[in-house]
Amino acid sequence: MGQFGIGQGIKRFEDVRLLRGLGRYHEDVNVPGQTHAVFVRSTHAHARVRSIDTSAALRAPGVIAVFTGADAAKDGLGTMKMTLKRKRPDGAPMFASPHHGLSQHRVRYVGDPIAMVIAATRAEAEDAAERVQVDYEPLPSVTSTADAVGGAPVWDECPDNVSNLHEVGDRAATDAAFAGAARVVRRRYVITRVHAQYLEPRGALGVYEPGEDRYTLHADVQYPHRVRTALATNIFRIPEHQIRVVAGDIGGGFGTKGWQYPEHRLVLWAARKIARPVKWTCERREAVPADEHARDNVTDAELALAADGRFLALRVRTLANVGAYVSSDRNLLATFSNVPTLVGTYVFPAAHVAVTCVMTNTNSTAPYRGAGRPESTYVIERLIDDTARELGIDRADLRRRNLIPPSAMPYRTPLGVTYDCGDFVKNFDDAAKLADVAGFEARRTSALARGRLRGLGISNPIERAAGPQPEFAEIRFQPSGSATLLMGTKNQGQGHETIFKQILHERLGLDPHDVRYIDGDTERVAFGIGSMGSRSTVIGGTALWVAADKVVAKGKKIAARLLEASDADITFADGKFGVVGTDRSVAIKDVARAAFQPARIPKGMEPGLFETGTFVPTSDTWPNGCHICEVEIDPDTGAVAFVNYVIVDDVGTVINPVTLEGQIYGGVAQGLGQALMEEVVYDDESGQLLTASFMDYAMPRADTVPNLVVETNPVPTKLNPLGAKGAGEAGTVGALPAVMNAVVDALAPLGVRELDMPASSARVWQAIQAARPAS
């Protein structure tokens, strides 16, 4: 509908405010009388804490209080809770020990918080924190995922470091398929540990109002209402109305800012203890030790094939590193929720997956852009390339002959999920044409003549998105006819305000400039699950559609009165209510004004025009696509350069092609960043964190990211009235395997068969040297 409706590539409304420096990020939020907190964190991967001496810190200038784990335990602060029911391989209940906020007797990773120093200024708190004396007794540690089982115990109560086992699929059918297979290909893939590295590090500001016996948390969280519930139910054990959570603008979240961190509870608890607000701002140098990490899997994968190259079965065994603490279901989410996408977009008669979650002396892991989807897609797409290379089959042909045809939709996979719609074959064919896959070998030859190694990588990603949890929207009209839109999702830079105003304009014809947008405040927004898993447009947008339907339904009755017509004769389109067969109409803003005037509405109708909508999907959606990437490698330096990158995506109905392309670009940057350079690294012997700053943790820059050719192949889903499938993680999911496949393909003519991420210049150069014959 019009220039602001669904499908229009309009620029983001929120950017005007943000680019002028008028955003309200965490560091912009300050309250009278606030103090500043700094955390003392463990410098050991594993140690017994003999004693903590805070006396010198308490004497430091400006210091108000110093708290330790003993203080928190004395006040009875609770912990997060697990709801998942898992077992260990021996059938015993899952081992999952939560973090208590401040560790007391043992520290279990570098960065484990053990004391909280509060002072009048941040500088004073930092100075005082250096005076806290901790007497450690170092203990053996293990940080490597591959060495976790049987390594130094992270917890005495769990000597083998195995938290739990998750299995999906039919083991017997899979084993039978492998027994009868003509060929079997086996590979091990290492998926590295990474950190989200958002532009704005985390922070929290806690306020306690004694007159109301009420807490307010200002924090950059993705699920404000769920954080409130967790704090009220698990930590403080008080009614939810005694806690308010406010999240303003957020400088990136990517899943890692989703849930309840120890700092959230501690600033609230401390604010009550000292009777003053307490603010904590994470500095960049503190972020990697303080935050949850992501990925970190070691996977053994096997592909069984028939003599004609058809896939018969997939068998996967994964060690998933969940870190030292398993505090909530969130810490296991990436290990199970997207395991079904291991079979990708391909026909598999049988599959079986076993994921063993292991603990190490590292930060806990949690969802990060993709949350298991990039890991799953990486395994299947790397395995297909390796299979094609080993069997001498063209990798494009091998994929094409095994893709699920559109005629098979809806398609039930052997890992227990149903793809409702999609045209995977068209995605692949369109991308192959755009990328000129047929002409690649000629380009490879030309590159070789220039002294470069050229490679092409393919991936056909599919995502499990927008899972069946509810979301909320509210439309409030004012007596003047303007409106306020309140959403239970939380924007972190995706452009929610623009997307939701477009949906509202499509449905009600409202000028976006006449609509105020609110999210992130549990005091103003009645309910919300939040933003993660590519769900906001799909579920939040549909909740808004539901609320708009209610506005139209009530508006028709008011319009019938204003136009002196029967309710049944009233239509609504383009922001106007009209009478069938006539040119008489009334604008929705005029109807909204009339709604607040009792004399102008039907007798017995409640005045006002404010409606809510809550939507729960019946099933997941399945965004999908095809990535084809081309790289060139300088064999003298190992440097990897992108020369072409093509994407064809099916995200269902495209609400805004401009914001969609922005999401894809950002996702690709994070995927190729992990593929080429990003990695959290620990010293194997000491467990020390070696990549705490950007001096050691490499990040992609503007000149790293290639220009993308992005096309869409929308196959709208029928699972919601918008037809949307979700788009937030599509770029990352496809980029990780596409880039690594391209790098390995470039090196394959030299005899390189295996290379684990990150494909840094040094690692690529070493692989080239190792493949060269000895002179």
mmCIF file of N, CA and C in Angstrom, residues 56 83 89 121 156 212 221 229 231 271 276 328 343 426 446 455 483 529 576 604 620 643 671 699 766:
data_model
loop_
_atom_site.group_PDB
_atom_site.id
_atom_site.type_symbol
_atom_site.label_atom_id
_atom_site.label_comp_id
_atom_site.label_asym_id
_atom_site.label_seq_id
_atom_site.Cartn_x
_atom_site.Cartn_y
_atom_site.Cartn_z
ATOM 1 N N ALA A 56 42.238 -3.320 51.812
ATOM 2 C CA ALA A 56 42.932 -2.214 51.146
ATOM 3 C C ALA A 56 42.007 -1.513 50.152
ATOM 4 N N THR A 83 15.254 -25.992 32.725
ATOM 5 C CA THR A 83 13.977 -26.682 32.561
ATOM 6 C C THR A 83 14.106 -27.902 31.649
ATOM 7 N N PRO A 89 25.374 -39.816 29.073
ATOM 8 C CA PRO A 89 25.429 -41.065 28.301
ATOM 9 C C PRO A 89 25.157 -42.324 29.125
ATOM 10 N N THR A 121 33.226 7.074 41.411
ATOM 11 C CA THR A 121 33.518 7.186 39.982
ATOM 12 C C THR A 121 34.066 5.863 39.485
ATOM 13 N N ASP A 156 34.397 -31.355 40.520
ATOM 14 C CA ASP A 156 34.715 -32.638 41.157
ATOM 15 C C ASP A 156 33.553 -33.607 41.050
ATOM 16 N N GLU A 212 8.706 2.190 47.090
ATOM 17 C CA GLU A 212 7.866 1.260 46.345
ATOM 18 C C GLU A 212 8.335 -0.179 46.488
ATOM 19 N N VAL A 221 19.544 -5.643 26.888
ATOM 20 C CA VAL A 221 19.117 -7.032 26.762
ATOM 21 C C VAL A 221 18.125 -7.182 25.609
ATOM 22 N N THR A 229 11.195 -11.637 34.277
ATOM 23 C CA THR A 229 10.663 -12.875 34.844
ATOM 24 C C THR A 229 11.759 -13.668 35.542
ATOM 25 N N LEU A 231 14.655 -12.603 36.791
ATOM 26 C CA LEU A 231 15.101 -11.930 38.003
ATOM 27 C C LEU A 231 14.095 -12.087 39.134
ATOM 28 N N ALA A 271 22.480 -2.058 44.625
ATOM 29 C CA ALA A 271 21.766 -0.783 44.747
ATOM 30 C C ALA A 271 20.911 -0.759 46.008
ATOM 31 N N ARG A 276 21.870 3.372 46.836
ATOM 32 C CA ARG A 276 22.191 4.280 45.733
ATOM 33 C C ARG A 276 22.223 3.487 44.436
ATOM 34 N N SER A 328 21.334 -22.095 32.447
ATOM 35 C CA SER A 328 19.951 -22.109 31.971
ATOM 36 C C SER A 328 19.882 -22.846 30.642
ATOM 37 N N VAL A 343 20.772 -32.006 7.964
ATOM 38 C CA VAL A 343 20.485 -32.654 6.679
ATOM 39 C C VAL A 343 20.287 -31.642 5.561
ATOM 40 N N LYS A 426 15.468 -24.095 -7.555
ATOM 41 C CA LYS A 426 15.522 -22.785 -8.221
ATOM 42 C C LYS A 426 16.567 -21.879 -7.565
ATOM 43 N N SER A 446 42.899 -18.828 -15.682
ATOM 44 C CA SER A 446 43.384 -17.469 -15.862
ATOM 45 C C SER A 446 44.079 -16.960 -14.602
ATOM 46 N N GLY A 455 39.381 -20.384 -6.088
ATOM 47 C CA GLY A 455 38.489 -21.424 -5.599
ATOM 48 C C GLY A 455 37.054 -20.963 -5.552
ATOM 49 N N ALA A 483 -1.134 7.777 16.506
ATOM 50 C CA ALA A 483 -1.103 6.448 17.109
ATOM 51 C C ALA A 483 0.260 6.155 17.714
ATOM 52 N N ILE A 529 8.232 -11.702 24.238
ATOM 53 C CA ILE A 529 9.260 -12.741 24.349
ATOM 54 C C ILE A 529 10.618 -12.167 23.974
ATOM 55 N N LYS A 576 -9.040 4.026 4.572
ATOM 56 C CA LYS A 576 -10.363 4.629 4.610
ATOM 57 C C LYS A 576 -11.443 3.577 4.757
ATOM 58 N N GLY A 604 -23.499 1.512 23.626
ATOM 59 C CA GLY A 604 -22.968 0.331 24.312
ATOM 60 C C GLY A 604 -21.522 0.023 23.984
ATOM 61 N N ASP A 620 7.662 -23.883 13.125
ATOM 62 C CA ASP A 620 8.798 -23.069 12.693
ATOM 63 C C ASP A 620 8.652 -22.697 11.216
ATOM 64 N N VAL A 643 36.594 -12.392 -4.782
ATOM 65 C CA VAL A 643 36.435 -11.837 -6.127
ATOM 66 C C VAL A 643 34.977 -11.875 -6.582
ATOM 67 N N GLY A 671 29.910 -14.260 9.245
ATOM 68 C CA GLY A 671 30.262 -15.605 8.811
ATOM 69 C C GLY A 671 31.662 -15.681 8.246
ATOM 70 N N MET A 699 39.419 -9.081 13.427
ATOM 71 C CA MET A 699 38.054 -8.788 12.999
ATOM 72 C C MET A 699 38.038 -8.379 11.534
ATOM 73 N N GLN A 766 50.807 -22.084 5.612
ATOM 74 C CA GLN A 766 51.360 -23.322 6.163
ATOM 75 C C GLN A 766 50.801 -24.545 5.451
#
